[in-house]
Amino acid sequence: MASVAWAVLKVLLLLPTQTWSPVGAGNPPDCDSPLASALPRSSFSSSSELSSSHGPGFSRLNRRDGAGGWTPLVSNKYQWLQIDLGERMEVTAVATQGGYGSSDWVTSYLLMFSDGGRNWKQYRREESIWGFPGNTNADSVVHYRLQPPFEARFLRFLPLAWNPRGRIGMRIEVYGCAYKSEVVYFDGQSALLYTLDKKPLKPIRDVISLKFKAMQSNGILLHREGQHGNHITLELIKGKLVFFLNSGNAKLPSTIAPVTLTLGSLLDDQHWHSVLIELLDTQVNFTVDKHTHHFQAKGDSSNLDLNFEISFGGILSPGRSRAFTRKSFHGCLENLYYNGVDVTELAKKHKPQILMMGNVSFSCPQPQTVPVTFLSSRSYLALPGNSGEDKVSVTFQFRTWNRAGHLLFGELQRGSGSFVLFLKDGKLKLSLFQAGQSPRNVTAGAGLNDGQWHSVSFSAKWSHMNVVVDDDTAVQPLVAVLIDSGDTYYFGALYEQSCEAHKHRGNPSGLYYIDADGSGPLGPFLVYCNMTDSAWTVVRHGGPDAVTLRGAPSGHPLSAVSFAYAAGAGQLRAAVNLAERCEQRLALRCGTARRPDSRDGTPLSWWVGRTNETHTSWGGSLPDAQKCTCGLEGNCIDSQYYCNCDAGQNEW
């Protein structure tokens, strides 16, 4: 499942310190133990290794065995070093070194974490993605305190930059402590009911805290109601968390005005998210992942009159074997506390205060389908295609808030063409390019940039191509030609800045999208890359290759031709500014024609340039020379004229 984001990656660099205090606010005083040093070598893995003595098992901090650290086979940004801590732990700090006594060290890296080793999340702080400055030599240790800390079993270090006179080299340590985790799993058709102590506090005070990991975008996390429809509800709606506080029947005297608070988005990403709800009289504090919404409700909550049961995972009606009136939650809740009571612990011990309905279990399964997130306009995923098949067939799901962006690109075999799937104005568009034919385009769907999952199925074979987006199907007939599937499919925003960049990737001549201003405001556009000794970027216009112009009687306007290019003016300027050399070619062939100017010398023909200025020079001549090239060079076929077409001879 491709979760598509297309946001420019913002990297903040932490300032390194050589001294490090392990105790900080919010962390237990003893949560600073080394977690990696005692692990066996089998707990370390990597993308590759330069040799057996450079393997990940030699990457523990201050160790000198083997080659004195991990070094991958190739030093590039696709390498990683991974630790399996054995179980979920609280991680509060990390530390790095280079390879012992070498010129190999990492100067910048990213940190990822995961519960199961498949669904990874990048370390974030206050919605910014942190890139960690690394080392400046091989043996100094650089520590970083993680604020906030996180819980994970697996960690990955991804080198971004390294000593230019050496290779990637790393030794690492992770600090933290054991993490207490009580988990309950709901399958979307289950729930549990907790009966409260019937001695309510005055004034009313409720504190509910939990973490959740959602497998679906909609579902009830908790619900408590009263006798007249008054209730409090926490519900996941289209990936957003919504808290409802309602006084009930509108015909009865209102004790508190209805409250609806919404926080978060895309919370169904199969990662853990924290929730804290505090109700004190009419004061509501609603916190999701460190983001808090404070609200002062109108009225008096002392008569809210809620029942002494609260349900989790769905809405249960006491006295019935099963009564789910709204969509139930599918996912896991962790460390579920209601006014300091560990609700999950009560459920595991089958205490009488707990009633469980459906399939409730106490372990959180790993997701079978893992989404892929593209964090920048340069991110992409390359997957192997079914090379040589006589069709193209791709099925996937995506979600994004962006109205435009690249989803999928693939080339056909033997340079016979390519196809691209992309969003434009919230609609899905497919363009198929085949040699010797005009592009074929299909559009399907609308409003697809709503942050929700949308399914896409694309197929092309022999005489038609078919695109299905959710329930919207679009079919485009094709000229009956053989379609050979290519070797690789590229998902995500794979836009190189120029044909030169495609040439460096080893791509042959063909049609490609380029993004000439990189991460700037201009979108990508289609060009033909002619890979000779140099990489020529050919921008084609949409008109025919040849246009016939016929003369007109004196005093009447002559014909005009406009060229509409596949790129806008801003895109063309950006491409020109990147180029070492730029040409525009216009060939004029004439027969029995003269190009006489007006009696006062004003030219009767001209062309308009990119800044809307008028030019009268033709065929490589100089501005305002009123001569063609043959006139400047003195080799026109009739020496009394300065352009061959002015000779009026009966030949082309």
CSV table of C-alpha atoms in Angstrom, one decimal, residues 45-51 53-56 58-59 67-82 96-110 134-135 137-138 156-172:
chain,number,residue,atom,x,y,z
A,45,SER,CA,21.8,-6.7,11.0
A,46,SER,CA,22.6,-4.4,8.1
A,47,SER,CA,21.9,-3.7,4.4
A,48,SER,CA,25.3,-5.0,3.5
A,49,GLU,CA,28.9,-5.4,4.8
A,50,LEU,CA,32.3,-4.7,3.2
A,51,SER,CA,33.7,-7.9,4.6
A,53,SER,CA,35.1,-8.4,9.7
A,54,HIS,CA,33.1,-5.3,8.9
A,55,GLY,CA,29.8,-6.9,9.7
A,56,PRO,CA,27.0,-5.4,11.9
A,58,PHE,CA,31.1,-5.5,15.3
A,59,SER,CA,29.1,-2.2,15.6
A,67,ALA,CA,37.6,-4.4,11.8
A,68,GLY,CA,36.4,-2.1,14.6
A,69,GLY,CA,32.9,-1.3,13.4
A,70,TRP,CA,30.3,-1.8,10.7
A,71,THR,CA,31.0,-0.7,7.1
A,72,PRO,CA,28.7,-1.5,4.2
A,73,LEU,CA,29.8,-2.9,0.9
A,74,VAL,CA,29.0,0.4,-0.9
A,75,SER,CA,28.9,3.8,0.8
A,76,ASN,CA,25.6,5.4,-0.3
A,77,LYS,CA,22.4,6.6,1.2
A,78,TYR,CA,20.7,3.3,0.8
A,79,GLN,CA,22.6,1.6,3.6
A,80,TRP,CA,21.3,0.9,7.2
A,81,LEU,CA,22.4,-0.6,10.5
A,82,GLN,CA,19.7,-2.3,12.6
A,96,THR,CA,27.7,6.9,17.8
A,97,GLN,CA,31.3,6.4,16.9
A,98,GLY,CA,33.2,5.8,13.7
A,99,GLY,CA,35.2,2.7,12.7
A,100,TYR,CA,38.1,2.2,15.2
A,101,GLY,CA,41.3,3.9,14.1
A,102,SER,CA,40.1,4.5,10.6
A,103,SER,CA,38.9,7.3,8.3
A,104,ASP,CA,35.4,5.8,8.2
A,105,TRP,CA,32.7,7.7,10.1
A,106,VAL,CA,29.2,9.1,9.6
A,107,THR,CA,28.6,12.8,9.8
A,108,SER,CA,24.8,12.7,9.6
A,109,TYR,CA,22.2,10.0,10.0
A,110,LEU,CA,18.4,9.4,10.4
A,134,GLY,CA,27.2,12.3,13.7
A,135,ASN,CA,30.9,12.2,14.2
A,137,ASN,CA,36.5,11.5,13.7
A,138,ALA,CA,36.6,7.8,14.2
A,156,ARG,CA,17.6,1.5,12.3
A,157,PHE,CA,20.4,4.0,11.7
A,158,LEU,CA,20.4,5.4,8.2
A,159,PRO,CA,23.7,7.2,7.2
A,160,LEU,CA,23.0,10.4,5.2
A,161,ALA,CA,26.6,11.7,4.9
A,162,TRP,CA,30.1,10.5,5.9
A,163,ASN,CA,33.7,11.5,5.8
A,164,PRO,CA,34.5,12.3,2.1
A,165,ARG,CA,37.9,10.8,2.5
A,166,GLY,CA,36.7,7.5,3.8
A,167,ARG,CA,33.7,5.2,3.9
A,168,ILE,CA,30.6,4.8,6.1
A,169,GLY,CA,31.7,3.5,9.5
A,170,MET,CA,29.6,3.1,12.6
A,171,ARG,CA,29.7,1.9,16.2
A,172,ILE,CA,26.5,2.5,18.2
